mmCIF file of C-alpha atoms in Angstrom:
data_model
loop_
_atom_site.group_PDB
_atom_site.id
_atom_site.type_symbol
_atom_site.label_atom_id
_atom_site.label_comp_id
_atom_site.label_asym_id
_atom_site.label_seq_id
_atom_site.Cartn_x
_atom_site.Cartn_y
_atom_site.Cartn_z
ATOM 1 C CA UNK A 50 4.366 -7.740 -11.004
ATOM 2 C CA UNK A 51 3.834 -9.670 -14.187
ATOM 3 C CA UNK A 52 1.818 -12.896 -14.421
ATOM 4 C CA UNK A 53 0.737 -14.871 -17.189
ATOM 5 C CA UNK A 54 -2.986 -15.817 -17.589
ATOM 6 C CA UNK A 55 -4.036 -19.112 -18.983
ATOM 7 C CA UNK A 56 -7.347 -17.679 -20.238
ATOM 8 C CA UNK A 57 -7.200 -15.848 -23.415
ATOM 9 C CA UNK A 58 -10.654 -14.478 -23.297
ATOM 10 C CA UNK A 59 -11.450 -10.739 -23.031
ATOM 11 C CA UNK A 60 -11.651 -9.382 -19.415
ATOM 12 C CA UNK A 61 -10.091 -12.471 -17.963
ATOM 13 C CA UNK A 62 -7.121 -11.951 -20.087
ATOM 14 C CA UNK A 63 -7.049 -8.209 -19.170
ATOM 15 C CA UNK A 64 -7.475 -8.497 -15.275
ATOM 16 C CA UNK A 65 -5.748 -12.209 -15.166
ATOM 17 C CA UNK A 66 -7.841 -12.770 -11.953
ATOM 18 C CA UNK A 67 -6.808 -16.431 -11.646
ATOM 19 C CA UNK A 68 -3.210 -15.616 -11.949
ATOM 20 C CA UNK A 69 -3.624 -12.735 -9.416
ATOM 21 C CA UNK A 70 -5.043 -15.122 -6.848
ATOM 22 C CA UNK A 71 -2.144 -17.614 -7.276
ATOM 23 C CA UNK A 72 0.455 -14.900 -7.174
ATOM 24 C CA UNK A 73 -1.176 -13.498 -4.036
ATOM 25 C CA UNK A 74 -1.010 -16.830 -2.182
ATOM 26 C CA UNK A 75 2.645 -17.181 -3.224
ATOM 27 C CA UNK A 76 3.352 -13.775 -1.812
ATOM 28 C CA UNK A 77 1.607 -14.749 1.465
ATOM 29 C CA UNK A 78 3.916 -17.707 1.675
ATOM 30 C CA UNK A 79 6.785 -15.564 1.079
ATOM 31 C CA UNK A 80 5.785 -13.136 3.806
ATOM 32 C CA UNK A 81 5.263 -16.130 6.366
ATOM 33 C CA UNK A 82 8.818 -17.538 5.439
ATOM 34 C CA UNK A 83 10.516 -14.171 5.975
ATOM 35 C CA UNK A 84 9.415 -14.305 9.539
ATOM 36 C CA UNK A 85 11.656 -17.233 9.947
ATOM 37 C CA UNK A 86 15.198 -16.296 10.515
ATOM 38 C CA UNK A 87 16.964 -19.089 8.791
ATOM 39 C CA UNK A 88 15.838 -17.682 5.353
ATOM 40 C CA UNK A 89 17.692 -15.232 3.372
ATOM 41 C CA UNK A 90 16.040 -11.839 3.666
ATOM 42 C CA UNK A 91 14.223 -10.729 0.517
ATOM 43 C CA UNK A 92 14.681 -14.165 -1.335
ATOM 44 C CA UNK A 93 12.244 -16.924 -1.537
ATOM 45 C CA UNK A 94 12.380 -20.016 -3.856
ATOM 46 C CA UNK A 95 9.138 -22.324 -3.772
ATOM 47 C CA UNK A 96 10.321 -25.647 -5.228
ATOM 48 C CA UNK A 97 6.868 -27.098 -4.974
ATOM 49 C CA UNK A 98 4.944 -24.666 -7.020
ATOM 50 C CA UNK A 99 8.095 -23.531 -9.076
ATOM 51 C CA UNK A 100 8.216 -19.879 -8.392
ATOM 52 C CA UNK A 101 10.840 -17.383 -7.253
ATOM 53 C CA UNK A 102 10.170 -14.103 -5.348
ATOM 54 C CA UNK A 103 12.868 -11.408 -5.002
ATOM 55 C CA UNK A 104 12.248 -8.366 -2.721
ATOM 56 C CA UNK A 105 14.394 -5.283 -4.022
ATOM 57 C CA UNK A 106 14.606 -2.445 -1.630
ATOM 58 C CA UNK A 107 14.589 -4.378 1.403
ATOM 59 C CA UNK A 108 17.036 -2.563 3.293
ATOM 60 C CA UNK A 109 15.261 -2.771 6.762
ATOM 61 C CA UNK A 110 16.128 0.780 7.694
ATOM 62 C CA UNK A 111 12.845 1.825 8.689
ATOM 63 C CA UNK A 112 13.095 4.929 6.470
ATOM 64 C CA UNK A 113 9.495 6.458 6.283
ATOM 65 C CA UNK A 114 9.644 6.812 2.589
ATOM 66 C CA UNK A 115 11.217 3.475 1.780
ATOM 67 C CA UNK A 116 9.992 1.897 -1.431
ATOM 68 C CA UNK A 117 9.992 -1.847 -2.156
ATOM 69 C CA UNK A 118 9.490 -3.980 -5.237
ATOM 70 C CA UNK A 119 8.460 -7.724 -5.450
ATOM 71 C CA UNK A 120 9.673 -9.613 -8.441
ATOM 72 C CA UNK A 121 7.747 -12.680 -9.011
ATOM 73 C CA UNK A 122 8.782 -15.114 -11.560
ATOM 74 C CA UNK A 123 7.476 -18.756 -12.508
ATOM 75 C CA UNK A 124 10.129 -21.356 -13.017
ATOM 76 C CA UNK A 125 9.035 -23.378 -15.994
ATOM 77 C CA UNK A 126 11.912 -25.722 -15.818
ATOM 78 C CA UNK A 127 13.346 -25.805 -12.104
ATOM 79 C CA UNK A 128 16.497 -27.798 -12.352
ATOM 80 C CA UNK A 129 18.500 -27.766 -9.209
ATOM 81 C CA UNK A 130 21.371 -27.149 -8.368
ATOM 82 C CA UNK A 131 21.826 -25.552 -11.716
ATOM 83 C CA UNK A 132 19.159 -22.910 -10.919
ATOM 84 C CA UNK A 133 20.907 -21.888 -7.746
ATOM 85 C CA UNK A 134 23.946 -20.437 -9.915
ATOM 86 C CA UNK A 135 21.490 -18.354 -11.853
ATOM 87 C CA UNK A 136 19.779 -16.978 -8.853
ATOM 88 C CA UNK A 137 23.009 -16.136 -7.330
ATOM 89 C CA UNK A 138 24.079 -14.279 -10.406
ATOM 90 C CA UNK A 139 20.713 -12.331 -10.293
ATOM 91 C CA UNK A 140 21.138 -11.534 -6.662
ATOM 92 C CA UNK A 141 24.586 -9.955 -7.425
ATOM 93 C CA UNK A 142 22.460 -7.044 -8.841
ATOM 94 C CA UNK A 143 20.792 -6.426 -5.546
ATOM 95 C CA UNK A 144 23.344 -4.183 -4.021
ATOM 96 C CA UNK A 145 23.699 -2.018 -7.117
ATOM 97 C CA UNK A 146 19.806 -1.445 -7.202
ATOM 98 C CA UNK A 147 19.516 -0.834 -3.553
ATOM 99 C CA UNK A 148 22.135 1.918 -3.806
ATOM 100 C CA UNK A 149 20.738 3.542 -6.954
ATOM 101 C CA UNK A 150 17.195 3.039 -8.169
ATOM 102 C CA UNK A 151 16.034 2.088 -4.604
ATOM 103 C CA UNK A 152 18.314 4.402 -2.830
ATOM 104 C CA UNK A 153 16.443 6.331 -0.034
ATOM 105 C CA UNK A 154 17.899 9.676 -0.855
ATOM 106 C CA UNK A 155 16.612 9.610 -4.478
ATOM 107 C CA UNK A 156 13.731 7.216 -4.409
ATOM 108 C CA UNK A 157 10.945 9.985 -3.875
ATOM 109 C CA UNK A 158 12.363 11.997 -6.852
ATOM 110 C CA UNK A 159 12.217 8.814 -9.144
ATOM 111 C CA UNK A 160 8.707 7.902 -8.031
ATOM 112 C CA UNK A 161 7.639 11.689 -8.599
ATOM 113 C CA UNK A 162 8.976 11.235 -12.213
ATOM 114 C CA UNK A 163 6.828 8.092 -12.592
ATOM 115 C CA UNK A 164 3.641 9.551 -11.029
ATOM 116 C CA UNK A 165 4.110 12.793 -13.335
ATOM 117 C CA UNK A 166 4.522 10.444 -16.487
ATOM 118 C CA UNK A 167 1.370 8.514 -15.564
ATOM 119 C CA UNK A 168 -0.589 11.683 -14.859
ATOM 120 C CA UNK A 169 0.549 13.272 -18.147
ATOM 121 C CA UNK A 170 -0.733 10.089 -19.875
ATOM 122 C CA UNK A 171 -4.046 10.259 -18.292
ATOM 123 C CA UNK A 172 -4.641 13.865 -18.607
ATOM 124 C CA UNK A 173 -3.461 13.719 -22.309
ATOM 125 C CA UNK A 174 -6.290 11.613 -23.341
ATOM 126 C CA UNK A 175 -9.366 13.344 -25.120
ATOM 127 C CA UNK A 176 -11.821 12.054 -22.446
ATOM 128 C CA UNK A 177 -10.057 13.918 -19.726
ATOM 129 C CA UNK A 178 -11.746 16.944 -21.354
ATOM 130 C CA UNK A 179 -14.947 15.315 -22.874
ATOM 131 C CA UNK A 180 -16.162 11.879 -23.610
ATOM 132 C CA UNK A 181 -18.388 12.708 -26.495
ATOM 133 C CA UNK A 182 -16.701 11.731 -29.848
ATOM 134 C CA UNK A 183 -15.673 14.498 -32.148
ATOM 135 C CA UNK A 184 -17.897 13.716 -34.919
ATOM 136 C CA UNK A 185 -20.821 14.047 -32.528
ATOM 137 C CA UNK A 186 -19.744 17.287 -31.407
ATOM 138 C CA UNK A 187 -19.518 18.547 -34.902
ATOM 139 C CA UNK A 188 -22.927 17.444 -35.764
ATOM 140 C CA UNK A 189 -24.273 19.425 -32.722
ATOM 141 C CA UNK A 190 -22.171 22.514 -33.715
ATOM 142 C CA UNK A 191 -23.660 22.633 -37.151
ATOM 143 C CA UNK A 192 -27.064 22.025 -35.983
ATOM 144 C CA UNK A 193 -27.021 24.890 -33.664
ATOM 145 C CA UNK A 194 -24.924 27.229 -35.932
ATOM 146 C CA UNK A 195 -26.914 26.671 -39.046
ATOM 147 C CA UNK A 196 -30.279 26.579 -37.377
ATOM 148 C CA UNK A 197 -31.244 23.450 -39.058
ATOM 149 C CA UNK A 198 -33.759 22.425 -36.327
ATOM 150 C CA UNK A 199 -36.734 24.699 -35.355
ATOM 151 C CA UNK A 200 -37.234 22.751 -32.164
ATOM 152 C CA UNK A 201 -35.394 24.350 -29.410
ATOM 153 C CA UNK A 202 -35.302 21.159 -27.499
ATOM 154 C CA UNK A 203 -32.459 19.912 -29.481
ATOM 155 C CA UNK A 204 -30.307 23.026 -28.776
ATOM 156 C CA UNK A 205 -31.074 22.675 -24.916
ATOM 157 C CA UNK A 206 -29.995 18.926 -25.130
ATOM 158 C CA UNK A 207 -26.740 19.942 -26.758
ATOM 159 C CA UNK A 208 -26.000 22.330 -23.847
ATOM 160 C CA UNK A 209 -26.847 19.613 -21.284
ATOM 161 C CA UNK A 210 -24.573 17.098 -23.093
ATOM 162 C CA UNK A 211 -21.784 19.763 -22.865
ATOM 163 C CA UNK A 212 -22.402 20.229 -19.276
ATOM 164 C CA UNK A 213 -22.421 16.401 -18.504
ATOM 165 C CA UNK A 214 -19.307 16.054 -20.565
ATOM 166 C CA UNK A 215 -17.516 18.664 -18.429
ATOM 167 C CA UNK A 216 -18.702 17.080 -15.182
ATOM 168 C CA UNK A 217 -17.902 13.397 -16.228
ATOM 169 C CA UNK A 218 -14.646 14.431 -17.411
ATOM 170 C CA UNK A 219 -13.780 16.568 -14.281
ATOM 171 C CA UNK A 220 -14.694 13.549 -11.932
ATOM 172 C CA UNK A 221 -12.617 11.292 -14.173
ATOM 173 C CA UNK A 222 -9.423 13.367 -13.673
ATOM 174 C CA UNK A 223 -10.121 14.093 -10.039
ATOM 175 C CA UNK A 224 -10.630 10.368 -9.404
ATOM 176 C CA UNK A 225 -6.963 9.493 -10.285
ATOM 177 C CA UNK A 226 -5.843 11.598 -7.399
ATOM 178 C CA UNK A 227 -5.627 10.599 -3.753
ATOM 179 C CA UNK A 228 -7.057 13.855 -2.625
ATOM 180 C CA UNK A 229 -10.348 13.190 -4.255
ATOM 181 C CA UNK A 230 -11.158 10.516 -1.754
ATOM 182 C CA UNK A 231 -10.307 12.672 1.450
ATOM 183 C CA UNK A 232 -12.147 15.912 0.645
ATOM 184 C CA UNK A 233 -12.669 18.250 3.579
ATOM 185 C CA UNK A 234 -16.137 19.156 2.450
ATOM 186 C CA UNK A 235 -19.516 18.618 4.226
ATOM 187 C CA UNK A 236 -22.323 16.577 2.713
ATOM 188 C CA UNK A 237 -26.028 17.240 2.609
ATOM 189 C CA UNK A 238 -29.338 15.783 1.555
ATOM 190 C CA UNK A 239 -30.911 17.073 -1.719
ATOM 191 C CA UNK A 240 -34.621 16.355 -2.414
ATOM 192 C CA UNK A 241 -35.734 14.711 -5.811
ATOM 193 C CA UNK A 242 -37.106 17.935 -6.953
ATOM 194 C CA UNK A 243 -33.682 19.596 -6.771
ATOM 195 C CA UNK A 244 -31.999 16.903 -8.721
ATOM 196 C CA UNK A 245 -34.698 16.410 -11.318
ATOM 197 C CA UNK A 246 -36.017 19.746 -11.860
ATOM 198 C CA UNK A 247 -35.058 19.759 -15.454
ATOM 199 C CA UNK A 248 -36.907 16.457 -16.061
ATOM 200 C CA UNK A 249 -40.528 17.665 -16.809
ATOM 201 C CA UNK A 250 -43.154 14.974 -17.712
ATOM 202 C CA UNK A 251 -42.873 13.831 -21.313
ATOM 203 C CA UNK A 252 -39.787 15.880 -22.041
ATOM 204 C CA UNK A 253 -37.170 14.194 -23.996
ATOM 205 C CA UNK A 254 -33.456 14.722 -24.489
ATOM 206 C CA UNK A 255 -32.164 14.750 -28.130
ATOM 207 C CA UNK A 256 -29.136 12.560 -28.585
ATOM 208 C CA UNK A 257 -27.186 12.332 -31.899
ATOM 209 C CA UNK A 258 -27.802 8.844 -33.334
ATOM 210 C CA UNK A 259 -24.579 7.082 -33.454
ATOM 211 C CA UNK A 260 -26.180 4.844 -36.248
ATOM 212 C CA UNK A 261 -27.019 7.825 -38.387
ATOM 213 C CA UNK A 262 -25.326 11.110 -37.594
ATOM 214 C CA UNK A 263 -27.944 13.174 -39.661
ATOM 215 C CA UNK A 264 -30.649 12.240 -37.143
ATOM 216 C CA UNK A 265 -31.553 12.211 -33.529
ATOM 217 C CA UNK A 266 -32.703 9.668 -30.799
ATOM 218 C CA UNK A 267 -34.915 11.027 -28.167
ATOM 219 C CA UNK A 268 -34.454 9.710 -24.582
ATOM 220 C CA UNK A 269 -37.368 10.060 -22.346
ATOM 221 C CA UNK A 270 -36.630 9.620 -18.490
ATOM 222 C CA UNK A 271 -39.552 8.326 -16.691
ATOM 223 C CA UNK A 272 -40.239 7.675 -12.998
ATOM 224 C CA UNK A 273 -43.145 5.014 -12.999
ATOM 225 C CA UNK A 274 -45.792 5.058 -10.292
ATOM 226 C CA UNK A 275 -45.692 2.114 -7.639
ATOM 227 C CA UNK A 276 -48.134 -0.122 -9.638
ATOM 228 C CA UNK A 277 -45.929 0.158 -12.699
ATOM 229 C CA UNK A 278 -42.763 -0.732 -10.972
ATOM 230 C CA UNK A 279 -40.982 -4.183 -11.289
ATOM 231 C CA UNK A 280 -40.868 -6.647 -8.326
ATOM 232 C CA UNK A 281 -38.265 -5.454 -5.861
ATOM 233 C CA UNK A 282 -38.519 -1.893 -6.994
ATOM 234 C CA UNK A 283 -40.539 1.096 -5.813
ATOM 235 C CA UNK A 284 -41.438 4.425 -7.226
ATOM 236 C CA UNK A 285 -39.141 7.545 -6.408
ATOM 237 C CA UNK A 286 -41.105 9.958 -4.119
ATOM 238 C CA UNK A 287 -40.821 13.699 -4.117
ATOM 239 C CA UNK A 288 -39.436 13.362 -0.469
ATOM 240 C CA UNK A 289 -36.707 10.938 -1.495
ATOM 241 C CA UNK A 290 -33.122 12.586 -1.024
ATOM 242 C CA UNK A 291 -29.905 12.258 -2.554
ATOM 243 C CA UNK A 292 -26.438 12.758 -1.213
ATOM 244 C CA UNK A 293 -24.282 15.553 -2.595
ATOM 245 C CA UNK A 294 -21.391 17.685 -1.510
ATOM 246 C CA UNK A 295 -22.550 20.999 0.417
ATOM 247 C CA UNK A 296 -20.947 23.264 -2.315
ATOM 248 C CA UNK A 297 -22.279 25.611 -4.902
ATOM 249 C CA UNK A 298 -24.199 23.739 -7.541
ATOM 250 C CA UNK A 299 -23.696 20.337 -5.639
ATOM 251 C CA UNK A 300 -27.076 19.007 -6.584
ATOM 252 C CA UNK A 301 -26.531 20.057 -10.310
ATOM 253 C CA UNK A 302 -23.241 18.009 -10.219
ATOM 254 C CA UNK A 303 -25.120 14.826 -9.331
ATOM 255 C CA UNK A 304 -28.001 15.539 -11.778
ATOM 256 C CA UNK A 305 -25.410 15.893 -14.583
ATOM 257 C CA UNK A 306 -23.626 12.535 -13.740
ATOM 258 C CA UNK A 307 -26.978 10.858 -13.717
ATOM 259 C CA UNK A 308 -27.941 12.405 -16.900
ATOM 260 C CA UNK A 309 -24.809 11.228 -18.614
ATOM 261 C CA UNK A 310 -25.890 7.558 -17.565
ATOM 262 C CA UNK A 311 -29.255 8.056 -18.821
ATOM 263 C CA UNK A 312 -28.103 9.351 -22.279
ATOM 264 C CA UNK A 313 -25.896 6.394 -22.511
ATOM 265 C CA UNK A 314 -28.972 4.388 -23.497
ATOM 266 C CA UNK A 315 -28.862 5.927 -26.932
ATOM 267 C CA UNK A 316 -25.651 4.150 -27.573
ATOM 268 C CA UNK A 317 -25.125 1.555 -30.497
ATOM 269 C CA UNK A 318 -27.495 -1.446 -29.867
ATOM 270 C CA UNK A 319 -27.959 -0.339 -26.135
ATOM 271 C CA UNK A 320 -31.460 0.756 -25.751
ATOM 272 C CA UNK A 321 -34.733 -0.632 -27.334
ATOM 273 C CA UNK A 322 -36.121 1.848 -29.968
ATOM 274 C CA UNK A 323 -39.746 2.770 -30.797
ATOM 275 C CA UNK A 324 -41.120 5.319 -32.901
ATOM 276 C CA UNK A 325 -41.632 8.733 -31.427
ATOM 277 C CA UNK A 326 -44.831 10.271 -32.832
ATOM 278 C CA UNK A 327 -43.898 13.640 -31.071
ATOM 279 C CA UNK A 328 -40.787 13.922 -33.098
ATOM 280 C CA UNK A 329 -42.000 12.919 -36.718
ATOM 281 C CA UNK A 330 -41.543 9.407 -36.203
ATOM 282 C CA UNK A 331 -37.885 9.491 -35.002
ATOM 283 C CA UNK A 332 -36.631 6.638 -32.631
ATOM 284 C CA UNK A 333 -37.173 6.916 -28.966
ATOM 285 C CA UNK A 334 -35.753 5.146 -25.925
ATOM 286 C CA UNK A 335 -37.501 5.099 -22.430
ATOM 287 C CA UNK A 336 -35.124 5.104 -19.440
ATOM 288 C CA UNK A 337 -36.764 4.157 -16.075
ATOM 289 C CA UNK A 338 -35.759 5.554 -12.682
ATOM 290 C CA UNK A 339 -36.813 3.620 -9.570
ATOM 291 C CA UNK A 340 -35.576 2.757 -6.095
ATOM 292 C CA UNK A 341 -34.530 -0.764 -5.242
ATOM 293 C CA UNK A 342 -35.548 -2.500 -1.818
ATOM 294 C CA UNK A 343 -31.998 -1.922 -0.504
ATOM 295 C CA UNK A 344 -32.101 1.836 -1.069
ATOM 296 C CA UNK A 345 -30.322 2.073 -4.313
ATOM 297 C CA UNK A 346 -31.136 4.269 -7.350
ATOM 298 C CA UNK A 347 -31.899 2.075 -10.192
ATOM 299 C CA UNK A 348 -31.535 3.356 -13.866
ATOM 300 C CA UNK A 349 -32.868 0.868 -16.453
ATOM 301 C CA UNK A 350 -33.899 0.504 -20.005
ATOM 302 C CA UNK A 351 -35.080 -2.298 -22.225
ATOM 303 C CA UNK A 352 -32.089 -3.619 -24.186
ATOM 304 C CA UNK A 353 -31.739 -3.226 -27.857
ATOM 305 C CA UNK A 354 -29.692 -6.460 -28.207
ATOM 306 C CA UNK A 355 -29.009 -9.131 -25.563
ATOM 307 C CA UNK A 356 -26.279 -8.041 -23.129
ATOM 308 C CA UNK A 357 -23.831 -10.782 -21.749
ATOM 309 C CA UNK A 358 -20.915 -8.657 -20.526
ATOM 310 C CA UNK A 359 -22.330 -7.757 -17.197
ATOM 311 C CA UNK A 360 -19.634 -9.337 -15.281
ATOM 312 C CA UNK A 361 -16.830 -7.700 -17.407
ATOM 313 C CA UNK A 362 -18.396 -4.299 -16.662
ATOM 314 C CA UNK A 363 -18.586 -4.917 -12.882
ATOM 315 C CA UNK A 364 -14.984 -6.120 -12.857
ATOM 316 C CA UNK A 365 -13.896 -3.161 -15.034
ATOM 317 C CA UNK A 366 -15.279 -0.549 -12.475
ATOM 318 C CA UNK A 367 -12.382 -1.783 -10.106
ATOM 319 C CA UNK A 368 -9.878 -0.494 -12.557
ATOM 320 C CA UNK A 369 -9.461 2.712 -14.455
ATOM 321 C CA UNK A 370 -10.828 2.694 -17.798
ATOM 322 C CA UNK A 371 -8.874 1.446 -20.824
ATOM 323 C CA UNK A 372 -7.690 3.977 -23.336
ATOM 324 C CA UNK A 373 -10.843 3.779 -25.685
ATOM 325 C CA UNK A 374 -13.294 2.724 -22.787
ATOM 326 C CA UNK A 375 -16.312 4.714 -21.530
ATOM 327 C CA UNK A 376 -15.801 6.712 -18.428
ATOM 328 C CA UNK A 377 -19.336 8.027 -17.405
ATOM 329 C CA UNK A 378 -20.182 4.779 -15.151
ATOM 330 C CA UNK A 379 -16.624 4.911 -13.757
ATOM 331 C CA UNK A 380 -16.999 8.602 -12.844
ATOM 332 C CA UNK A 381 -20.276 7.929 -11.076
ATOM 333 C CA UNK A 382 -18.733 5.033 -9.229
ATOM 334 C CA UNK A 383 -15.867 7.076 -8.216
ATOM 335 C CA UNK A 384 -18.110 10.031 -7.044
ATOM 336 C CA UNK A 385 -19.955 7.522 -4.656
ATOM 337 C CA UNK A 386 -16.602 6.204 -3.448
ATOM 338 C CA UNK A 387 -15.502 9.794 -2.638
ATOM 339 C CA UNK A 388 -18.841 10.406 -0.804
ATOM 340 C CA UNK A 389 -18.544 7.224 1.292
ATOM 341 C CA UNK A 390 -14.774 8.162 2.071
ATOM 342 C CA UNK A 391 -15.871 11.564 3.165
ATOM 343 C CA UNK A 392 -18.608 10.258 5.310
ATOM 344 C CA UNK A 393 -16.292 7.609 7.034
ATOM 345 C CA UNK A 394 -13.607 10.183 7.494
ATOM 346 C CA UNK A 395 -16.236 12.414 9.348
ATOM 347 C CA UNK A 396 -17.210 9.497 11.388
ATOM 348 C CA UNK A 397 -13.760 8.460 12.498
ATOM 349 C CA UNK A 398 -13.161 12.073 13.318
ATOM 350 C CA UNK A 399 -16.151 12.233 15.541
ATOM 351 C CA UNK A 400 -15.136 8.919 17.148
ATOM 352 C CA UNK A 401 -11.806 10.344 17.914
ATOM 353 C CA UNK A 402 -13.278 13.269 19.745
ATOM 354 C CA UNK A 403 -15.524 10.934 21.751
ATOM 355 C CA UNK A 404 -12.636 8.742 22.603
ATOM 356 C CA UNK A 405 -10.747 11.777 23.934
ATOM 357 C CA UNK A 406 -13.796 12.749 26.179
ATOM 358 C CA UNK A 407 -13.709 9.070 27.521
ATOM 359 C CA UNK A 408 -10.159 9.218 28.287
ATOM 360 C CA UNK A 409 -10.754 11.990 30.665
ATOM 361 C CA UNK A 410 -13.023 9.713 32.622
ATOM 362 C CA UNK A 411 -11.831 6.952 34.902
ATOM 363 C CA UNK A 412 -14.017 4.180 33.563
ATOM 364 C CA UNK A 413 -14.096 4.850 29.736
ATOM 365 C CA UNK A 414 -11.719 2.173 28.686
ATOM 366 C CA UNK A 415 -14.392 -0.643 28.229
ATOM 367 C CA UNK A 416 -16.790 1.768 26.378
ATOM 368 C CA UNK A 417 -14.149 2.980 24.073
ATOM 369 C CA UNK A 418 -13.071 -0.520 23.180
ATOM 370 C CA UNK A 419 -16.611 -1.344 22.049
ATOM 371 C CA UNK A 420 -16.928 2.082 20.294
ATOM 372 C CA UNK A 421 -13.874 1.096 18.102
ATOM 373 C CA UNK A 422 -15.159 -2.170 17.451
ATOM 374 C CA UNK A 423 -18.422 -0.785 16.244
ATOM 375 C CA UNK A 424 -16.535 1.754 14.095
ATOM 376 C CA UNK A 425 -14.389 -0.869 12.483
ATOM 377 C CA UNK A 426 -17.498 -2.943 11.498
ATOM 378 C CA UNK A 427 -19.105 0.218 10.071
ATOM 379 C CA UNK A 428 -16.120 1.064 7.844
ATOM 380 C CA UNK A 429 -15.879 -2.497 6.544
ATOM 381 C CA UNK A 430 -19.600 -2.467 5.866
ATOM 382 C CA UNK A 431 -19.461 0.698 3.842
ATOM 383 C CA UNK A 432 -16.259 -0.240 1.855
ATOM 384 C CA UNK A 433 -18.339 -3.531 0.750
ATOM 385 C CA UNK A 434 -19.821 -4.531 -2.440
ATOM 386 C CA UNK A 435 -23.220 -3.441 -1.180
ATOM 387 C CA UNK A 436 -22.176 0.147 -1.464
ATOM 388 C CA UNK A 437 -20.489 -0.152 -4.847
ATOM 389 C CA UNK A 438 -22.052 0.863 -8.276
ATOM 390 C CA UNK A 439 -23.323 -2.271 -9.968
ATOM 391 C CA UNK A 440 -24.853 -3.213 -13.286
ATOM 392 C CA UNK A 441 -26.923 -6.156 -14.130
ATOM 393 C CA UNK A 442 -29.732 -7.548 -16.470
ATOM 394 C CA UNK A 443 -33.257 -8.731 -15.584
ATOM 395 C CA UNK A 444 -36.009 -10.270 -17.521
ATOM 396 C CA UNK A 445 -39.280 -8.290 -18.116
ATOM 397 C CA UNK A 446 -42.463 -9.384 -19.796
ATOM 398 C CA UNK A 447 -41.443 -7.562 -23.017
ATOM 399 C CA UNK A 448 -37.719 -8.523 -22.889
ATOM 400 C CA UNK A 449 -34.483 -8.084 -21.255
ATOM 401 C CA UNK A 450 -33.629 -4.976 -19.236
ATOM 402 C CA UNK A 451 -30.101 -3.637 -18.506
ATOM 403 C CA UNK A 452 -29.874 -1.714 -15.111
ATOM 404 C CA UNK A 453 -27.316 0.427 -13.021
ATOM 405 C CA UNK A 454 -27.832 0.484 -9.371
ATOM 406 C CA UNK A 455 -26.367 3.689 -7.889
ATOM 407 C CA UNK A 456 -25.963 3.855 -4.133
ATOM 408 C CA UNK A 457 -26.610 7.645 -3.977
ATOM 409 C CA UNK A 458 -29.967 7.741 -2.078
ATOM 410 C CA UNK A 459 -29.653 9.261 1.444
ATOM 411 C CA UNK A 460 -31.652 6.555 3.034
ATOM 412 C CA UNK A 461 -28.891 4.016 2.294
ATOM 413 C CA UNK A 462 -26.728 5.869 4.731
ATOM 414 C CA UNK A 463 -28.904 6.204 7.810
ATOM 415 C CA UNK A 464 -26.032 5.054 10.037
ATOM 416 C CA UNK A 465 -24.015 8.015 8.852
ATOM 417 C CA UNK A 466 -26.711 10.611 9.212
ATOM 418 C CA UNK A 467 -24.892 12.488 11.990
ATOM 419 C CA UNK A 468 -21.953 12.988 9.631
ATOM 420 C CA UNK A 469 -24.195 15.110 7.247
ATOM 421 C CA UNK A 470 -24.957 18.894 7.267
ATOM 422 C CA UNK A 471 -28.216 19.510 9.053
ATOM 423 C CA UNK A 472 -31.142 20.375 6.870
ATOM 424 C CA UNK A 473 -31.844 19.927 3.182
ATOM 425 C CA UNK A 474 -30.676 21.952 0.205
ATOM 426 C CA UNK A 475 -33.870 23.791 -0.952
#
């Protein structure tokens, strides 16, 4: 479906939100009109709004793999009856399309080719393997190979950067597949000490400075005490737990995804820089990790420059990243979506077993009806915006702060505790 956007600015032009709403309304009108027998199946002309909708592949055969395409067109100059002749000539192609491109015997093959081409395009991008730019990787390589830095901390940071790259790109690749959102894997709680065991007090991570490749920026993750937290936030406690898949190194995978987001603060004009006396006056950026009132993990840092594209970032998380766009926040958001899908799948499976048990009883119908109503409300709740990764800004005493709210803490999923593996990872 192609629609023209009236707005020519950035994100609105990319996602054509206004046009999408209008088109969705017209498609709804089409569906309602198709339920009336006096209309031609698969064709709808709206004279009032000047649009034409054509449904190709509408064979009404009930074939399980039947695919259909809705063609939407805006009629700039709708002059009747001349336009009816043009529409009639177009519809003459319908039979040819239904017996070739949309023929049921070959449709799956054609769509497999389309999917293969799309996956080839996605996996062929550099970021499918690493999201660190090649010039930064070269600096890291020569720094390690030539021993230009006596401080072993830089070398350790480079290894962690490599590991975060591998994890972020792995999630990016997997997130493009349906299977990623229906994993048959258990989930469990992991304590903070398991996630943050590499984040010792006053330890910094060295990041190659994108403004000057010959030097480093040092990023300091910090978990402030309760009295240091901003309004609406609280300190992360040692007993707080994160969700992770119950697989080998499951907690490490969460740690690497979070570390990638923390290191992003060293990007161009992203984080506010101060002089770091521990590293010969190099620049340092402090990143804060706190907990919000609604149970999200919040990663925040003071802004280097004022940030105005919050809405664009949040909208972008609904779509795969552009060719040259970042993927670390996208990968984190997809990881959370995968966790929620797995939890809900486990909940539905549990409800199904309970329903079968109720069916064996004489008076289980009323109870089972309420059970499914509750299940429906639960699914809708956890698929809502409250459980999506979001970014925003807030004003502090010393300037603007950029934050990312990640719904990865176990306390946010109390209603789904029965779907988790018993006990914590230790």
